XYZ file of C-alpha atoms in Angstrom:
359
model
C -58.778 3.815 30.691
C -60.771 6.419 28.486
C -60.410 6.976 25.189
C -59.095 10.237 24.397
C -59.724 11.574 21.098
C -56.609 13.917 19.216
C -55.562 15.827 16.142
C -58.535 16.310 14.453
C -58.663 17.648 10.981
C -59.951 21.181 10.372
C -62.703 19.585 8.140
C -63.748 16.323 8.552
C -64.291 14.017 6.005
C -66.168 10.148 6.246
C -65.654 8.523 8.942
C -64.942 4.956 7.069
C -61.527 6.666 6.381
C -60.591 6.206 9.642
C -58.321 9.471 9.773
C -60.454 12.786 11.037
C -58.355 12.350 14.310
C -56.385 9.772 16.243
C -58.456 7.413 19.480
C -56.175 5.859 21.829
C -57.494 4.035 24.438
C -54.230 2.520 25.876
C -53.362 5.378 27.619
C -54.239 7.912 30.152
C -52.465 12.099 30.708
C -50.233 11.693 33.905
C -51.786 13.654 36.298
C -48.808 14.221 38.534
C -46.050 16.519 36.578
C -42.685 16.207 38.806
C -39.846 18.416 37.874
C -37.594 17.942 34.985
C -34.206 18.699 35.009
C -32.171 16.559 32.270
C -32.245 19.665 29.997
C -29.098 20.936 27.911
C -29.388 24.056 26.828
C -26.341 25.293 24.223
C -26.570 29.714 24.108
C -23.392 31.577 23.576
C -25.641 34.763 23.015
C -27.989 35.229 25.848
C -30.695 34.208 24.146
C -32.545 32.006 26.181
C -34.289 32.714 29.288
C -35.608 29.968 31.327
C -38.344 29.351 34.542
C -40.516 32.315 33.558
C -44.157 31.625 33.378
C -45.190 32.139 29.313
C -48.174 33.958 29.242
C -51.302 31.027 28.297
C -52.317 31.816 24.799
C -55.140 29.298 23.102
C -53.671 27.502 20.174
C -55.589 27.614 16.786
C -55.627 24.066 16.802
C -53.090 21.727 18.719
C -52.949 18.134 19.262
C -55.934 18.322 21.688
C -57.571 20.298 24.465
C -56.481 18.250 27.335
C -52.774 18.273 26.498
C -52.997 22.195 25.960
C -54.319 23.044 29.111
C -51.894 20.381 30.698
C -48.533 22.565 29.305
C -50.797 25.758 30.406
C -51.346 24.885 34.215
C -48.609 22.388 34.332
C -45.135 22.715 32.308
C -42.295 22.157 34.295
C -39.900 23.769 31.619
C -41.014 27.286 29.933
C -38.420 28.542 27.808
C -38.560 31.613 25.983
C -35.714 32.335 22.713
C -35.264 35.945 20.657
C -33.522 36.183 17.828
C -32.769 39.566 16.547
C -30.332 41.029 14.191
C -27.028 41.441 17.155
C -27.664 38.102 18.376
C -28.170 35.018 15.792
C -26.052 32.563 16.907
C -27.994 29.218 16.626
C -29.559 27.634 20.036
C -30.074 24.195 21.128
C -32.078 22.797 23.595
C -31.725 18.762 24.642
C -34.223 17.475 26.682
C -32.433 13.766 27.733
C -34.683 11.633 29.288
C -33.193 10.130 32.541
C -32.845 8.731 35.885
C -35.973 10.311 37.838
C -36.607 12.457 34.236
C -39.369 10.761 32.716
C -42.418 13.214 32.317
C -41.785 16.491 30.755
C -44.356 18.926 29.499
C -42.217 22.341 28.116
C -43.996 24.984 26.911
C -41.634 26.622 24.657
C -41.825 30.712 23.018
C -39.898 31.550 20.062
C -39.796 35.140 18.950
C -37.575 36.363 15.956
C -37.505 40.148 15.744
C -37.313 41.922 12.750
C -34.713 41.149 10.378
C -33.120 38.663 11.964
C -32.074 35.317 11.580
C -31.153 31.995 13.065
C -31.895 28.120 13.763
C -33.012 26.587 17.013
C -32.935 22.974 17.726
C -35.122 21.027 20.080
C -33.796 17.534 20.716
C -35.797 14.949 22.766
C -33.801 11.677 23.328
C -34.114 8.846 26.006
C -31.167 7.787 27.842
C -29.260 4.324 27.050
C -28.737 3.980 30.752
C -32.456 3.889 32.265
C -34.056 1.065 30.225
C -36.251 0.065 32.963
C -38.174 3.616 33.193
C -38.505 3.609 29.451
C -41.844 2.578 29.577
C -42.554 5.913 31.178
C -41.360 8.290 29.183
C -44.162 10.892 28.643
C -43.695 14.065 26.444
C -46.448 16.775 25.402
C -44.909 20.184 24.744
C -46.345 23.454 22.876
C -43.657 25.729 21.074
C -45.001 28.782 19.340
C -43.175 31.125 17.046
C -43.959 34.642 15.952
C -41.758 35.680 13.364
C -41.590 39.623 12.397
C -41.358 41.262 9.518
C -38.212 39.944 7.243
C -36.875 37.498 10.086
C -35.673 34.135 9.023
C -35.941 31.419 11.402
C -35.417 27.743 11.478
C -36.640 25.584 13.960
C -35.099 21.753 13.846
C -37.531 19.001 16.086
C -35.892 16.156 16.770
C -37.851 12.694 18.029
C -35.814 9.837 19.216
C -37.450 8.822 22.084
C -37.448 5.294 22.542
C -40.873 2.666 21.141
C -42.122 2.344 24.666
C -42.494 6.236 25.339
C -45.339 8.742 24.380
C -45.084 11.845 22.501
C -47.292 14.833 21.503
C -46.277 18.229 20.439
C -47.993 21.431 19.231
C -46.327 23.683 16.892
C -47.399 27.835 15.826
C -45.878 29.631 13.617
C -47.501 33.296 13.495
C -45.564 34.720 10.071
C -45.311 38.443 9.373
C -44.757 40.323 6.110
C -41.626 38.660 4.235
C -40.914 36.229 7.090
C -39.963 32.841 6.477
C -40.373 29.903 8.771
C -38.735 26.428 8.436
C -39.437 23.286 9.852
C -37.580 20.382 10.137
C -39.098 17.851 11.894
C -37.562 13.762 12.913
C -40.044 11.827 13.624
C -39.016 8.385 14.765
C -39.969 7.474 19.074
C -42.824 6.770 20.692
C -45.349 4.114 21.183
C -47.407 6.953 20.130
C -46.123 10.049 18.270
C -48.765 12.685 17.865
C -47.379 16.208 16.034
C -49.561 18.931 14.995
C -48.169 21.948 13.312
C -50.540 25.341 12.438
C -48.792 27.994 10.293
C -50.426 31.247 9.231
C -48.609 32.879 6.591
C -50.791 36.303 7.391
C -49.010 39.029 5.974
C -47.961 39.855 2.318
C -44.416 38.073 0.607
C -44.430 35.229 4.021
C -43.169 31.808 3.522
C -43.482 28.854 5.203
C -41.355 25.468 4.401
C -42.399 22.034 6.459
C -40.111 19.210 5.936
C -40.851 16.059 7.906
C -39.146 12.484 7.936
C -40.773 9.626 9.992
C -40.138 5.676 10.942
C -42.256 3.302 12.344
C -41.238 -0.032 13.915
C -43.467 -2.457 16.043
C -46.828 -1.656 17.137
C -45.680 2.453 17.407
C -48.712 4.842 15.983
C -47.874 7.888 14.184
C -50.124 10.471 13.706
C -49.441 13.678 11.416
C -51.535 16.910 11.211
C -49.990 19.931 9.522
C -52.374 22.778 8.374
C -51.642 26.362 6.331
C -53.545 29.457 6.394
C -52.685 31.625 3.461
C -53.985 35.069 4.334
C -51.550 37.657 2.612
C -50.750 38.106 -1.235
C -47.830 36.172 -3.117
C -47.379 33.925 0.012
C -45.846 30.044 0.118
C -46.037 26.840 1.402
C -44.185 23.891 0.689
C -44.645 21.007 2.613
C -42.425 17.683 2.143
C -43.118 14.828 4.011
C -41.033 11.410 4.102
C -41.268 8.301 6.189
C -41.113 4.449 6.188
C -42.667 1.670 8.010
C -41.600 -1.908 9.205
C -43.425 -4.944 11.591
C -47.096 -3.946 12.469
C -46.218 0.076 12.619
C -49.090 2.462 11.638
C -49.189 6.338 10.371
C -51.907 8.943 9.441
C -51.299 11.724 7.361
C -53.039 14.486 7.690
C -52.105 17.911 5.429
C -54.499 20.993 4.588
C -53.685 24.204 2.922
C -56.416 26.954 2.937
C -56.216 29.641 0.977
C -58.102 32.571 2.186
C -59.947 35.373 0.593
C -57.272 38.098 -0.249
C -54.655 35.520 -0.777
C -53.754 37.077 -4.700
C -51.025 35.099 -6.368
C -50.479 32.343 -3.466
C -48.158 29.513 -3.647
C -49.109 25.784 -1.992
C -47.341 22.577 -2.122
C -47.445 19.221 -0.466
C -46.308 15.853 -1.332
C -46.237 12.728 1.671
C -44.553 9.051 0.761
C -45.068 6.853 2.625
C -42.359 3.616 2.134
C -44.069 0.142 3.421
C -41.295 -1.845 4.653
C -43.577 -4.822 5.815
C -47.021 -6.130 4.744
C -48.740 -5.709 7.956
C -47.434 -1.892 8.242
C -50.313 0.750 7.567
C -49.930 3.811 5.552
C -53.011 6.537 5.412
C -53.258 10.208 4.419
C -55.554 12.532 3.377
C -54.026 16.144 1.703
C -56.561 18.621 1.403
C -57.105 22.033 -0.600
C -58.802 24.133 0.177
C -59.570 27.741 -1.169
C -61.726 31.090 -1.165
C -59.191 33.144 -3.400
C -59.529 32.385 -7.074
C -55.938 33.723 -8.114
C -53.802 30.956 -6.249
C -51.951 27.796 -7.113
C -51.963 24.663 -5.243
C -50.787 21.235 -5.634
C -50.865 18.208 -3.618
C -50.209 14.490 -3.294
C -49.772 10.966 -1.755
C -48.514 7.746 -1.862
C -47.382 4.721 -0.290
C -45.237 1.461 -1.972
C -43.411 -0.951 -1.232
C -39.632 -0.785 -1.661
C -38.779 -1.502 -4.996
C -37.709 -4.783 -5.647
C -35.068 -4.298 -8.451
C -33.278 -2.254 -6.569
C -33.095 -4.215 -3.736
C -31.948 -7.086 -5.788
C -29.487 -4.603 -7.333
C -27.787 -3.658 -4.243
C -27.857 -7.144 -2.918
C -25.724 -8.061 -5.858
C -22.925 -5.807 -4.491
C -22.709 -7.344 -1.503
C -25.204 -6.161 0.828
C -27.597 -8.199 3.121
C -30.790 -7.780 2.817
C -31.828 -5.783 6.098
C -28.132 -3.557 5.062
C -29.605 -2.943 1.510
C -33.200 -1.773 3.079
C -31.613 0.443 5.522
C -29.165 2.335 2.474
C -32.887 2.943 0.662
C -34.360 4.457 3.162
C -31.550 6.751 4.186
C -31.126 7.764 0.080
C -35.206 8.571 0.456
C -34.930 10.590 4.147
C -31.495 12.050 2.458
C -32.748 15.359 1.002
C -34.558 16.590 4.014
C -31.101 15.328 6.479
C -29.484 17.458 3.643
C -30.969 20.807 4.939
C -29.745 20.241 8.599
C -26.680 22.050 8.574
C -24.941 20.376 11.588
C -23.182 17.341 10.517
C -22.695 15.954 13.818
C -26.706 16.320 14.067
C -26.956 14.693 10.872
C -24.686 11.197 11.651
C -26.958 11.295 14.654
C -29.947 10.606 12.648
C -28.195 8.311 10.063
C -27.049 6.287 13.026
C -30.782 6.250 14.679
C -32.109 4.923 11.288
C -29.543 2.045 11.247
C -30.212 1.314 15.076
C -34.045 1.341 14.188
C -33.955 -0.777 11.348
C -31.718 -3.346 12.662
């Protein structure tokens, strides 16, 4: 196998980090792409329109050449969405997979017109009932957003993939003049889980809010790499990033907000915690700032600890068993970013996942 070399950071810094991108050299792109059809797609407006080529458009940066030009030439779901202001009832898309559904690449277009508003959810989840094709499960999708002037749009990514599978994803968010993109992102399959997310607040008044939860069990990698340009004046960013770690499990974190010439009055955030649930689990990250505007403010940070040992103790007084008592921390530090999900039944999904995970 050849190594193949991903998510690299817009500026690199020394190499004895260990963190300018991600090498893996257990695993090679599946050339053959077969069709996938476990796909669930919930639309009571009309929104969604399905098998119709999406024009190839270069990402600014993306998990990694290859895997772009695989979703260009190769996707075997395109999907476009519109919101606009008649229709903004909420759409979700499940990709389950199953049976002879083991290798999708979607290429996924998300356009909210002017004004409007609305969430879409993109579930990825492997199916209880084909444990012996786990192994195969192969994801690498590309879903780009464009969001036009004083749209509001929410897009929810949900991971829960099984160890064994591999997953990469490339998110865009193109943000127009008092726009406002969220993302919500649940990061917890895949013997690999590569995510890379580029949002360009260009125009005047945009905003742009990232938060992320991840969980790491056995040998999985994780690998993080969220970037922010900050072109137009009195624009935000505020990224929030969670996560915890148990056995041998491994995560980079990888954050940069640029804030570019023009950028008057600007608004950056980002703060990553990392929670080490083992001592052979490995934590890094590296949040960057950087600027060409002098009239901006931006603030970041990161850390990684060990769960705190008093209130473990505490909780274990009250009757809880050790592995119970880690699993209520972790869901009280993943709880404000389940919070903003508003679909409950979406939300026991992933408080059910974490217990399943942690067991």
């Amino acid at each position: 196998m050849d190594k193949i070399r991903l998510n690299e950071t817009p500026v690199r810094t020394s190499v004895k980090f260990g963190i300018n991108d991600i090498v893996l050299d257990d695993f090679t792109v599946p050339e053959e792409i077969t069709a996938f059809d476990s796909v669930t797609i919930k639309d009571r407006a009309g929104q969604v329109t399905t098998n119709e080529r999406i024009k190839d458009t270069s990402l600014i940066y993306g998990v990694g050449e290859i895997l772009e030009d695989q979703v260009n030439e190769q996707s075997n779901q395109n999907i476009k969405i519109v919101m606009d202001q008649k229709n903004q009832e909420n759409v979700e898309l499940v990709f389950d997979f199953q049976g002879k559904d083991h290798c999708l690449v979607d290429n996924i277009e998300i356009l909210a017109e002017e004004g409007s508003k609305g969430t879409v959810i993109l579930k990825y989840k492997s199916s209880k009932d084909n444990a012996d094709l786990h192994e195969k499960d192969y994801h690498n999708g590309i879903c780009r957003i464009k969001a036009k002037k004083k749209s509001d749009i929410r897009v929810i990514v949900i991971n829960l993939l099984n160890e064994d599978s591999r997953n990469f994803i490339s998110l865009e968010s193109n943000v127009e003049e008092s726009a406002k993109v969220d993302i919500i992102t649940v990061d917890f399959g895949g013997r690999s889980s590569v995510s890379n997310y580029y949002v360009n607040l260009e125009k005047n008044n945009s905003e742009g809010n990232i938060n992320s939860i991840y969980l790491g069990k056995e040998d999985q990698k994780i690998d993080i790499n969220y970037m922010a340009h900050l072109y137009g004046e009195k624009t935000n960013i505020d990224i929030e990033v969670q996560g915890a770690l148990k056995d041998r499990a491994t995560k980079s974190f990888k954050g940069t907000l640029d804030f570019k010439t023009g950028a008057k009055k600007a608004k950056g955030n980002e703060n990553e915690f990392c929670m080490l649930l083992s001592d052979k689990a490995k934590s890094k990250a590296l949040p960057m700032l950087l600027c060409t505007e002098e009239d901006v403010e931006g603030n970041h940070s990161s850390a990684s600890g060990k769960v705190d040992s008093k209130e473990l103790f505490y909780l274990m007084t009250r009757g809880f068993s050790q592995k119970e008592a880690m699993k209520l921390i972790v869901k009280a530090k993943f709880s404000h970013i389940i919070e903003r999900i508003e679909q409950e039944e979406l939300r026991e999904e992933i408080l059910a996942e974490i217990d399943k995970r942690l067991d």
